[in-house]
PDB file of C-alpha atoms and ligand atoms in Angstrom:
ATOM      1  CA  MET A1039     -31.859  19.385  -7.534  1.00 70.00           C
ATOM      2  CA  ARG A1040     -31.535  15.846  -7.762  1.00 79.00           C
ATOM      3  CA  LEU A1041     -33.239  13.989  -4.895  1.00 92.00           C
ATOM      4  CA  GLU A1042     -31.614  10.394  -5.351  1.00 95.00           C
ATOM      5  CA  PRO A1043     -29.925   9.501  -2.199  1.00 97.00           C
ATOM      6  CA  ASP A1044     -26.701   7.955  -2.179  1.00 97.00           C
ATOM      7  CA  LEU A1045     -27.881   4.256  -0.949  1.00 97.00           C
ATOM      8  CA  SER A1046     -24.747   2.796  -1.622  1.00 97.00           C
ATOM      9  CA  ARG A1047     -23.223   4.297   1.474  1.00 96.00           C
ATOM     10  CA  VAL A1048     -26.059   3.062   3.632  1.00 96.00           C
ATOM     11  CA  PRO A1049     -24.488  -0.005   5.701  1.00 94.00           C
ATOM     12  CA  GLY A1050     -26.074  -2.894   7.192  1.00 94.00           C
ATOM     13  CA  VAL A1051     -29.643  -4.189   7.017  1.00 94.00           C
ATOM     14  CA  LEU A1052     -30.746  -0.545   6.778  1.00 96.00           C
ATOM     15  CA  GLY A1053     -28.888  -0.354   3.499  1.00 96.00           C
ATOM     16  CA  GLU A1054     -30.393  -3.321   2.405  1.00 96.00           C
ATOM     17  CA  ILE A1055     -33.745  -2.214   3.055  1.00 97.00           C
ATOM     18  CA  SER A1056     -33.441   0.995   1.140  1.00 97.00           C
ATOM     19  CA  ARG A1057     -31.994  -0.202  -2.029  1.00 97.00           C
ATOM     20  CA  ARG A1058     -34.567  -2.938  -2.259  1.00 97.00           C
ATOM     21  CA  ARG A1059     -37.069  -0.044  -1.434  1.00 97.00           C
ATOM     22  CA  TRP A1060     -35.804   2.075  -4.301  1.00 96.00           C
ATOM     23  CA  ALA A1061     -35.837  -0.621  -6.713  1.00 95.00           C
ATOM     24  CA  GLU A1062     -39.201  -0.784  -6.110  1.00 93.00           C
ATOM     25  CA  VAL A1063     -40.384   2.627  -6.037  1.00 91.00           C
ATOM     26  CA  VAL A1064     -38.284   4.465  -8.811  1.00 88.00           C
ATOM     27  CA  ASP A1065     -40.771   3.414 -11.801  1.00 84.00           C
ATOM     28  CA  LEU A1066     -43.798   3.924  -9.687  1.00 80.00           C
ATOM     29  CA  GLU A1067     -46.622   5.890 -11.343  1.00 80.00           C
ATOM     30  CA  PRO A1068     -48.344   8.851  -9.501  1.00 79.00           C
ATOM     31  CA  PRO A1069     -50.663   7.238  -6.891  1.00 78.00           C
ATOM     32  CA  SER A1070     -53.765   6.328  -9.041  1.00 72.00           C
ATOM     33  CA  PHE A1071     -55.997   6.513  -6.085  1.00 72.00           C
ATOM     34  CA  PRO A1072     -57.593  10.073  -5.279  1.00 71.00           C
ATOM     35  CA  PRO A1073     -55.826  11.826  -2.319  1.00 72.00           C
ATOM     36  CA  THR A1074     -58.042  10.570   0.535  1.00 71.00           C
ATOM     37  CA  SER A1075     -60.961  13.214   1.212  1.00 69.00           C
ATOM     38  CA  GLN A1076     -60.938  12.193   5.027  1.00 69.00           C
ATOM     39  CA  PRO A1077     -59.559  14.864   7.609  1.00 70.00           C
ATOM     40  CA  ARG A1078     -55.766  14.798   8.077  1.00 86.00           C
ATOM     41  CA  PRO A1079     -55.072  15.383  11.722  1.00 97.00           C
ATOM     42  CA  SER A1080     -51.515  16.972  12.313  1.00 97.00           C
ATOM     43  CA  LEU A1081     -49.048  14.641  14.015  1.00 98.00           C
ATOM     44  CA  LEU A1082     -47.183  17.512  15.608  1.00 98.00           C
ATOM     45  CA  GLU A1083     -50.026  19.244  17.203  1.00 98.00           C
ATOM     46  CA  ALA A1084     -51.126  15.793  18.911  1.00 98.00           C
ATOM     47  CA  LEU A1085     -47.603  15.495  20.203  1.00 97.00           C
ATOM     48  CA  GLN A1086     -47.710  19.052  21.692  1.00 94.00           C
ATOM     49  CA  ALA A1087     -50.484  17.764  24.214  1.00 95.00           C
ATOM     50  CA  PRO A1088     -49.491  17.835  27.688  1.00 95.00           C
ATOM     51  CA  GLY A1089     -47.478  14.862  28.912  1.00 95.00           C
ATOM     52  CA  LEU A1090     -45.914  12.036  27.335  1.00 97.00           C
ATOM     53  CA  SER A1091     -47.865  11.095  23.936  1.00 97.00           C
ATOM     54  CA  LEU A1092     -47.750   7.557  23.025  1.00 98.00           C
ATOM     55  CA  ILE A1093     -47.584   6.682  18.931  1.00 98.00           C
ATOM     56  CA  ALA A1094     -48.046   3.173  19.133  1.00 98.00           C
ATOM     57  CA  GLU A1095     -47.085   0.894  16.050  1.00 98.00           C
ATOM     58  CA  VAL A1096     -48.928  -1.456  14.015  1.00 98.00           C
ATOM     59  CA  LYS A1097     -45.983  -4.024  13.443  1.00 98.00           C
ATOM     60  CA  ARG A1098     -45.931  -7.660  12.392  1.00 98.00           C
ATOM     61  CA  LYS A1099     -42.483  -8.477  11.835  1.00 97.00           C
ATOM     62  CA  SER A1100     -39.178  -7.020  11.858  1.00 98.00           C
ATOM     63  CA  PRO A1101     -35.452  -7.433  10.903  1.00 96.00           C
ATOM     64  CA  SER A1102     -34.378  -7.827  14.589  1.00 96.00           C
ATOM     65  CA  GLN A1103     -37.527  -9.757  16.010  1.00 97.00           C
ATOM     66  CA  GLY A1104     -38.573 -11.984  13.185  1.00 97.00           C
ATOM     67  CA  ASP A1105     -42.325 -12.788  13.226  1.00 98.00           C
ATOM     68  CA  ILE A1106     -44.085 -10.413  16.183  1.00 98.00           C
ATOM     69  CA  ALA A1107     -47.769 -10.963  15.833  1.00 97.00           C
ATOM     70  CA  GLN A1108     -50.644 -11.918  13.113  1.00 96.00           C
ATOM     71  CA  LEU A1109     -52.831  -8.993  13.382  1.00 96.00           C
ATOM     72  CA  ASP A1110     -55.750  -7.234  12.034  1.00 98.00           C
ATOM     73  CA  PRO A1111     -54.367  -3.802  11.693  1.00 98.00           C
ATOM     74  CA  ALA A1112     -57.659  -2.053  12.046  1.00 98.00           C
ATOM     75  CA  GLN A1113     -58.570  -3.881  15.200  1.00 98.00           C
ATOM     76  CA  VAL A1114     -55.275  -3.229  16.577  1.00 98.00           C
ATOM     77  CA  ALA A1115     -55.387   0.658  15.636  1.00 98.00           C
ATOM     78  CA  GLN A1116     -58.695   0.847  17.296  1.00 98.00           C
ATOM     79  CA  ALA A1117     -57.641  -0.784  20.540  1.00 98.00           C
ATOM     80  CA  TYR A1118     -54.627   1.489  20.894  1.00 98.00           C
ATOM     81  CA  ALA A1119     -56.759   4.647  20.311  1.00 98.00           C
ATOM     82  CA  LYS A1120     -59.012   3.289  22.977  1.00 98.00           C
ATOM     83  CA  GLY A1121     -56.244   2.851  25.058  1.00 97.00           C
ATOM     84  CA  GLY A1122     -55.221   6.236  24.957  1.00 97.00           C
ATOM     85  CA  ALA A1123     -52.499   6.398  22.001  1.00 98.00           C
ATOM     86  CA  ARG A1124     -52.089   9.800  20.429  1.00 98.00           C
ATOM     87  CA  ALA A1125     -51.005   8.633  17.302  1.00 98.00           C
ATOM     88  CA  ILE A1126     -50.557   5.420  15.373  1.00 98.00           C
ATOM     89  CA  SER A1127     -47.553   4.150  13.130  1.00 98.00           C
ATOM     90  CA  VAL A1128     -48.273   1.972  10.239  1.00 98.00           C
ATOM     91  CA  LEU A1129     -45.127   0.085   8.973  1.00 98.00           C
ATOM     92  CA  THR A1130     -46.069  -0.400   4.924  1.00 98.00           C
ATOM     93  CA  GLU A1131     -42.933  -1.722   3.886  1.00 97.00           C
ATOM     94  CA  PRO A1132     -43.755  -5.405   2.614  1.00 97.00           C
ATOM     95  CA  HIS A1133     -40.829  -7.489   2.802  1.00 97.00           C
ATOM     96  CA  TYR A1134     -38.999  -6.819   6.108  1.00 98.00           C
ATOM     97  CA  PHE A1135     -41.759  -5.809   7.926  1.00 98.00           C
ATOM     98  CA  ALA A1136     -44.699  -7.616   6.225  1.00 98.00           C
ATOM     99  CA  GLY A1137     -46.700  -3.883   5.986  1.00 98.00           C
ATOM    100  CA  SER A1138     -48.634  -2.759   2.942  1.00 97.00           C
ATOM    101  CA  ASN A1139     -50.491   0.391   2.030  1.00 96.00           C
ATOM    102  CA  ALA A1140     -53.606  -1.699   2.444  1.00 97.00           C
ATOM    103  CA  ASP A1141     -52.876  -1.750   6.231  1.00 98.00           C
ATOM    104  CA  LEU A1142     -52.560   2.206   6.209  1.00 97.00           C
ATOM    105  CA  LEU A1143     -55.790   2.411   4.570  1.00 95.00           C
ATOM    106  CA  ALA A1144     -57.759   0.152   6.684  1.00 97.00           C
ATOM    107  CA  VAL A1145     -56.101   1.996   9.598  1.00 97.00           C
ATOM    108  CA  ARG A1146     -57.078   5.399   8.334  1.00 96.00           C
ATOM    109  CA  GLN A1147     -60.762   4.094   8.054  1.00 94.00           C
ATOM    110  CA  ALA A1148     -60.823   2.657  11.501  1.00 97.00           C
ATOM    111  CA  VAL A1149     -59.469   5.521  13.713  1.00 97.00           C
ATOM    112  CA  GLY A1150     -59.609   9.383  13.369  1.00 96.00           C
ATOM    113  CA  LEU A1151     -55.777   9.813  15.072  1.00 98.00           C
ATOM    114  CA  PRO A1152     -52.858  11.285  13.181  1.00 98.00           C
ATOM    115  CA  ILE A1153     -51.132   8.162  11.539  1.00 98.00           C
ATOM    116  CA  LEU A1154     -47.147   8.035  10.694  1.00 98.00           C
ATOM    117  CA  ARG A1155     -46.520   6.232   7.490  1.00 98.00           C
ATOM    118  CA  LYS A1156     -43.571   4.225   8.724  1.00 98.00           C
ATOM    119  CA  ASP A1157     -41.694   3.443   5.673  1.00 98.00           C
ATOM    120  CA  PHE A1158     -38.103   3.734   4.175  1.00 98.00           C
ATOM    121  CA  THR A1159     -38.510   6.853   2.264  1.00 98.00           C
ATOM    122  CA  VAL A1160     -36.120   7.161  -0.432  1.00 98.00           C
ATOM    123  CA  HIS A1161     -37.916   8.565  -3.347  1.00 96.00           C
ATOM    124  CA  PRO A1162     -40.333  11.872  -3.505  1.00 95.00           C
ATOM    125  CA  ARG A1163     -42.945   9.532  -5.083  1.00 94.00           C
ATOM    126  CA  GLN A1164     -43.489   7.978  -1.653  1.00 96.00           C
ATOM    127  CA  LEU A1165     -44.566  11.187   0.017  1.00 96.00           C
ATOM    128  CA  GLU A1166     -47.614  11.425  -2.625  1.00 94.00           C
ATOM    129  CA  GLU A1167     -48.523   8.262  -1.890  1.00 94.00           C
ATOM    130  CA  ALA A1168     -48.421   8.885   1.667  1.00 96.00           C
ATOM    131  CA  ARG A1169     -50.656  11.732   1.129  1.00 95.00           C
ATOM    132  CA  ALA A1170     -52.838   9.684  -1.252  1.00 94.00           C
ATOM    133  CA  LEU A1171     -53.125   7.060   1.447  1.00 94.00           C
ATOM    134  CA  GLY A1172     -54.544   9.510   4.173  1.00 95.00           C
ATOM    135  CA  ALA A1173     -51.233   9.510   6.436  1.00 97.00           C
ATOM    136  CA  SER A1174     -50.481  12.757   8.467  1.00 98.00           C
ATOM    137  CA  ALA A1175     -46.950  12.370   8.510  1.00 98.00           C
ATOM    138  CA  VAL A1176     -43.915  10.168   7.024  1.00 98.00           C
ATOM    139  CA  LEU A1177     -40.591   9.055   8.207  1.00 98.00           C
ATOM    140  CA  LEU A1178     -37.359  10.772   6.872  1.00 98.00           C
ATOM    141  CA  ILE A1179     -34.038   8.745   8.099  1.00 98.00           C
ATOM    142  CA  VAL A1180     -31.049  11.019   8.329  1.00 98.00           C
ATOM    143  CA  ALA A1181     -28.783   7.889   7.774  1.00 97.00           C
ATOM    144  CA  VAL A1182     -30.617   7.205   4.688  1.00 98.00           C
ATOM    145  CA  LEU A1183     -31.184  10.732   3.174  1.00 98.00           C
ATOM    146  CA  GLY A1184     -28.111  12.367   4.361  1.00 97.00           C
ATOM    147  CA  GLU A1185     -27.891  15.924   3.246  1.00 96.00           C
ATOM    148  CA  LEU A1186     -30.858  15.574   1.297  1.00 98.00           C
ATOM    149  CA  THR A1187     -32.865  15.551   4.611  1.00 98.00           C
ATOM    150  CA  GLY A1188     -33.711  19.051   4.113  1.00 98.00           C
ATOM    151  CA  ALA A1189     -34.959  18.860   0.842  1.00 98.00           C
ATOM    152  CA  TYR A1190     -37.361  15.844   1.398  1.00 98.00           C
ATOM    153  CA  LEU A1191     -38.700  17.768   4.550  1.00 98.00           C
ATOM    154  CA  GLU A1192     -39.780  20.578   2.338  1.00 98.00           C
ATOM    155  CA  LEU A1193     -41.290  18.321  -0.202  1.00 97.00           C
ATOM    156  CA  ALA A1194     -43.310  16.391   2.615  1.00 97.00           C
ATOM    157  CA  GLN A1195     -44.689  19.899   3.990  1.00 96.00           C
ATOM    158  CA  GLN A1196     -45.581  21.139   0.667  1.00 95.00           C
ATOM    159  CA  GLN A1197     -47.753  17.819   0.363  1.00 92.00           C
ATOM    160  CA  GLY A1198     -49.433  18.956   3.790  1.00 94.00           C
ATOM    161  CA  LEU A1199     -47.545  16.426   5.717  1.00 97.00           C
ATOM    162  CA  ASP A1200     -45.395  16.453   9.038  1.00 98.00           C
ATOM    163  CA  ALA A1201     -42.089  14.463   9.065  1.00 98.00           C
ATOM    164  CA  LEU A1202     -40.834  12.465  11.794  1.00 98.00           C
ATOM    165  CA  VAL A1203     -36.941  12.860  11.236  1.00 98.00           C
ATOM    166  CA  GLU A1204     -34.925  10.235  12.810  1.00 98.00           C
ATOM    167  CA  VAL A1205     -31.443  10.016  14.061  1.00 98.00           C
ATOM    168  CA  HIS A1206     -29.506   7.816  15.899  1.00 96.00           C
ATOM    169  CA  ASP A1207     -26.231   9.584  16.535  1.00 97.00           C
ATOM    170  CA  GLU A1208     -24.446  13.285  16.922  1.00 97.00           C
ATOM    171  CA  ALA A1209     -23.638  13.455  13.255  1.00 97.00           C
ATOM    172  CA  GLU A1210     -26.995  12.692  12.330  1.00 98.00           C
ATOM    173  CA  LEU A1211     -28.501  14.967  14.785  1.00 98.00           C
ATOM    174  CA  GLU A1212     -26.634  17.894  13.353  1.00 98.00           C
ATOM    175  CA  VAL A1213     -28.210  17.258   9.868  1.00 98.00           C
ATOM    176  CA  ALA A1214     -31.283  16.879  11.515  1.00 98.00           C
ATOM    177  CA  LEU A1215     -31.088  20.183  13.240  1.00 98.00           C
ATOM    178  CA  SER A1216     -30.415  21.907  10.036  1.00 98.00           C
ATOM    179  CA  SER A1217     -33.035  20.688   8.058  1.00 97.00           C
ATOM    180  CA  ARG A1218     -35.262  22.386  10.378  1.00 95.00           C
ATOM    181  CA  ALA A1219     -37.030  19.341  11.445  1.00 98.00           C
ATOM    182  CA  GLN A1220     -40.194  19.853  13.641  1.00 98.00           C
ATOM    183  CA  ILE A1221     -40.413  16.412  15.205  1.00 98.00           C
ATOM    184  CA  LEU A1222     -37.375  14.841  15.800  1.00 98.00           C
ATOM    185  CA  GLY A1223     -37.274  11.023  16.563  1.00 98.00           C
ATOM    186  CA  ILE A1224     -34.101   9.549  18.074  1.00 98.00           C
ATOM    187  CA  ASN A1225     -33.932   5.829  17.635  1.00 98.00           C
ATOM    188  CA  ASN A1226     -32.531   3.927  20.316  1.00 98.00           C
ATOM    189  CA  ARG A1227     -32.020   0.999  17.526  1.00 96.00           C
ATOM    190  CA  ASN A1228     -28.998   1.325  15.983  1.00 91.00           C
ATOM    191  CA  LEU A1229     -30.509   0.562  12.285  1.00 84.00           C
ATOM    192  CA  VAL A1230     -27.092  -1.087  10.775  1.00 84.00           C
ATOM    193  CA  ASP A1231     -26.337  -3.684  13.645  1.00 87.00           C
ATOM    194  CA  LEU A1232     -30.015  -3.652  15.292  1.00 94.00           C
ATOM    195  CA  LYS A1233     -28.577  -3.185  18.707  1.00 95.00           C
ATOM    196  CA  ILE A1234     -30.833  -1.721  21.399  1.00 98.00           C
ATOM    197  CA  ASP A1235     -29.175   1.196  23.668  1.00 98.00           C
ATOM    198  CA  ARG A1236     -31.653   2.840  25.556  1.00 98.00           C
ATOM    199  CA  THR A1237     -29.296   5.658  26.672  1.00 98.00           C
ATOM    200  CA  THR A1238     -29.405   6.763  23.172  1.00 98.00           C
ATOM    201  CA  ALA A1239     -32.502   8.983  23.243  1.00 98.00           C
ATOM    202  CA  PRO A1240     -32.166  10.784  26.650  1.00 98.00           C
ATOM    203  CA  ARG A1241     -28.275  11.501  25.538  1.00 98.00           C
ATOM    204  CA  LEU A1242     -29.133  12.920  22.040  1.00 98.00           C
ATOM    205  CA  GLY A1243     -32.484  14.498  23.423  1.00 98.00           C
ATOM    206  CA  ARG A1244     -30.629  16.530  25.832  1.00 98.00           C
ATOM    207  CA  LEU A1245     -28.382  17.449  23.179  1.00 98.00           C
ATOM    208  CA  ALA A1246     -30.807  18.652  20.829  1.00 98.00           C
ATOM    209  CA  ARG A1247     -32.449  20.764  23.431  1.00 97.00           C
ATOM    210  CA  GLU A1248     -29.008  22.242  24.505  1.00 97.00           C
ATOM    211  CA  ARG A1249     -28.705  23.197  20.613  1.00 97.00           C
ATOM    212  CA  GLY A1250     -32.102  24.897  20.860  1.00 97.00           C
ATOM    213  CA  PHE A1251     -34.528  22.491  19.365  1.00 98.00           C
ATOM    214  CA  GLY A1252     -37.657  23.506  20.236  1.00 97.00           C
ATOM    215  CA  GLY A1253     -39.939  21.041  18.598  1.00 98.00           C
ATOM    216  CA  ALA A1254     -41.422  17.719  19.405  1.00 98.00           C
ATOM    217  CA  LEU A1255     -39.109  14.972  20.636  1.00 98.00           C
ATOM    218  CA  VAL A1256     -39.806  11.701  20.191  1.00 98.00           C
ATOM    219  CA  ALA A1257     -37.693   8.579  21.894  1.00 98.00           C
ATOM    220  CA  GLU A1258     -38.141   5.407  19.822  1.00 98.00           C
ATOM    221  CA  SER A1259     -37.568   1.473  19.983  1.00 98.00           C
ATOM    222  CA  GLY A1260     -37.015  -0.800  22.640  1.00 98.00           C
ATOM    223  CA  TYR A1261     -39.474   0.089  25.330  1.00 98.00           C
ATOM    224  CA  SER A1262     -41.989  -2.191  27.000  1.00 97.00           C
ATOM    225  CA  HIS A1263     -42.528  -1.126  30.883  1.00 95.00           C
ATOM    226  CA  PRO A1264     -43.554   1.846  32.049  1.00 95.00           C
ATOM    227  CA  ALA A1265     -40.570   2.341  34.426  1.00 95.00           C
ATOM    228  CA  GLU A1266     -38.247   2.680  31.262  1.00 96.00           C
ATOM    229  CA  LEU A1267     -40.622   5.643  30.161  1.00 96.00           C
ATOM    230  CA  GLU A1268     -40.108   7.670  33.433  1.00 94.00           C
ATOM    231  CA  GLU A1269     -36.881   9.368  32.809  1.00 92.00           C
ATOM    232  CA  LEU A1270     -38.496  10.332  29.375  1.00 96.00           C
ATOM    233  CA  HIS A1271     -41.219  12.371  30.709  1.00 93.00           C
ATOM    234  CA  SER A1272     -39.378  15.639  31.516  1.00 93.00           C
ATOM    235  CA  LEU A1273     -37.395  15.628  28.372  1.00 96.00           C
ATOM    236  CA  PHE A1274     -39.507  14.114  25.435  1.00 98.00           C
ATOM    237  CA  ASP A1275     -43.018  14.797  23.874  1.00 98.00           C
ATOM    238  CA  ALA A1276     -43.803  11.342  22.572  1.00 98.00           C
ATOM    239  CA  VAL A1277     -42.330   7.841  22.791  1.00 98.00           C
ATOM    240  CA  LEU A1278     -42.686   5.300  19.655  1.00 98.00           C
ATOM    241  CA  ILE A1279     -43.605   1.689  20.705  1.00 98.00           C
ATOM    242  CA  GLY A1280     -44.283  -1.366  18.460  1.00 98.00           C
ATOM    243  CA  THR A1281     -43.091  -4.806  19.394  1.00 98.00           C
ATOM    244  CA  SER A1282     -43.779  -4.857  22.977  1.00 98.00           C
ATOM    245  CA  LEU A1283     -47.568  -3.471  22.300  1.00 98.00           C
ATOM    246  CA  ALA A1284     -48.185  -5.515  19.172  1.00 98.00           C
ATOM    247  CA  ARG A1285     -47.158  -8.775  20.903  1.00 97.00           C
ATOM    248  CA  SER A1286     -49.259  -8.202  23.966  1.00 96.00           C
ATOM    249  CA  GLN A1287     -52.428 -10.030  24.459  1.00 85.00           C
ATOM    250  CA  ASP A1288     -54.927  -7.342  25.161  1.00 96.00           C
ATOM    251  CA  TRP A1289     -53.621  -4.238  22.799  1.00 98.00           C
ATOM    252  CA  GLN A1290     -56.096  -1.532  24.904  1.00 98.00           C
ATOM    253  CA  ALA A1291     -54.748  -2.793  28.180  1.00 97.00           C
ATOM    254  CA  ALA A1292     -51.092  -2.688  27.156  1.00 97.00           C
ATOM    255  CA  VAL A1293     -51.264   0.980  25.604  1.00 98.00           C
ATOM    256  CA  GLN A1294     -53.252   2.062  29.071  1.00 97.00           C
ATOM    257  CA  LYS A1295     -50.313   0.500  31.139  1.00 95.00           C
ATOM    258  CA  LEU A1296     -47.635   2.182  29.138  1.00 92.00           C
ATOM    259  CA  THR A1297     -49.643   5.628  29.474  1.00 88.00           C
ATOM    260  CA  PHE A1298     -50.330   5.120  32.959  1.00 72.00           C
ATOM    261  CA  ARG A1299     -54.168   5.177  32.334  1.00 67.00           C
ATOM    262  CA  SER A1300     -54.861   1.618  34.004  1.00 52.00           C
TER     263      SER A1300
HETATM  264  O1  LIG B1318     -37.379  -3.222  14.219  1.00 92.68           O
HETATM  265  C1  LIG B1318     -36.568  -3.436  13.495  1.00 92.68           C
HETATM  266  O2  LIG B1318     -35.852  -4.499  13.756  1.00 92.68           O
HETATM  267  C2  LIG B1318     -35.789  -2.477  12.764  1.00 92.68           C
HETATM  268  C3  LIG B1318     -34.769  -3.020  11.679  1.00 92.68           C
HETATM  269  C4  LIG B1318     -34.109  -2.270  10.596  1.00 92.68           C
HETATM  270  C5  LIG B1318     -35.057  -1.040  10.486  1.00 92.68           C
HETATM  271  C6  LIG B1318     -35.941  -0.372  11.262  1.00 92.68           C
HETATM  272  C7  LIG B1318     -36.663  -1.230  12.124  1.00 92.68           C
HETATM  273  N1  LIG B1318     -37.465  -0.684  12.959  1.00 92.68           N
HETATM  274  C8  LIG B1318     -38.170   0.750  12.739  1.00 92.68           C
HETATM  275  C9  LIG B1318     -38.237   1.180  13.984  1.00 92.68           C
HETATM  276  O3  LIG B1318     -37.882   2.254  14.182  1.00 92.68           O
HETATM  277  C10 LIG B1318     -39.217   0.544  15.115  1.00 92.68           C
HETATM  278  O4  LIG B1318     -40.378   0.008  14.407  1.00 92.68           O
HETATM  279  C11 LIG B1318     -40.065   1.669  15.877  1.00 92.68           C
HETATM  280  O5  LIG B1318     -39.167   2.466  16.548  1.00 92.68           O
HETATM  281  C12 LIG B1318     -40.526   0.525  17.274  1.00 92.68           C
HETATM  282  O6  LIG B1318     -39.723  -0.039  17.980  1.00 92.68           O
HETATM  283  P1  LIG B1318     -39.813  -1.191  18.814  1.00 92.68           P
HETATM  284  O7  LIG B1318     -40.980  -0.702  19.700  1.00 92.68           O
HETATM  285  O8  LIG B1318     -38.436  -1.749  19.453  1.00 92.68           O
HETATM  286  O9  LIG B1318     -40.718  -2.261  17.903  1.00 92.68           O
END
């Protein structure tokens, strides 16, 4: 099976980022660093703990916000962990998010929580890389991978990785459900025009449950206040938050506030 997604059909910023990522990874050699021997905790298990889990993101910059924070990824991840985050998301895309593989390695050394490698997966080599870096899970965006989502999910699982399969509309949800995703992310940010609509996650989350989805549901993007999370508690297993946490002056306190621990 050809595993080359048709990136020419991906519109907007997401298309730009994905095509640039493809050009960078297509000729990558297999990772030269040996697979990390450190334990790889399961993201899926972490998200199945009682209550609404927080996946806290290490995020320096983004297309929608520009510069967010100058930060030391290890220090931030430790503070997130102390505050009660159940997993850490690390952006490794360099041009639009100022992330790197070194950031992920630093976070891996610093905390024992599951790490989501938040990159724009467009090539199987990135899955090998994620494994070698010590990630527990990768991001698979249905708008990017289309009908190849299921094949990438299988490859990720063969590498011992969980996958956050991300959707932002009904059509993408159908693809994710037929790919047998176990962790379903619903992004409130339209990755084409970057607008946030926080009604997206509850609407598609309910639909996913009605359609029989029994895995972990994750609401993503645009959250900064505990009140915004209230309606997620009965439906979602986790929420993924980046910008508002990374921008805060005290990362541990910011996580505690959002996880109702302060
Ligand atoms: O954050 C962006 O501007 C962005 C633009 C284009 C593609 C992806 C983008 N973000 C990735 C994410 O999904 C978020 O980093 C994540 O859900 C956290 O969102 P937030 O809390 O709003 O930073």
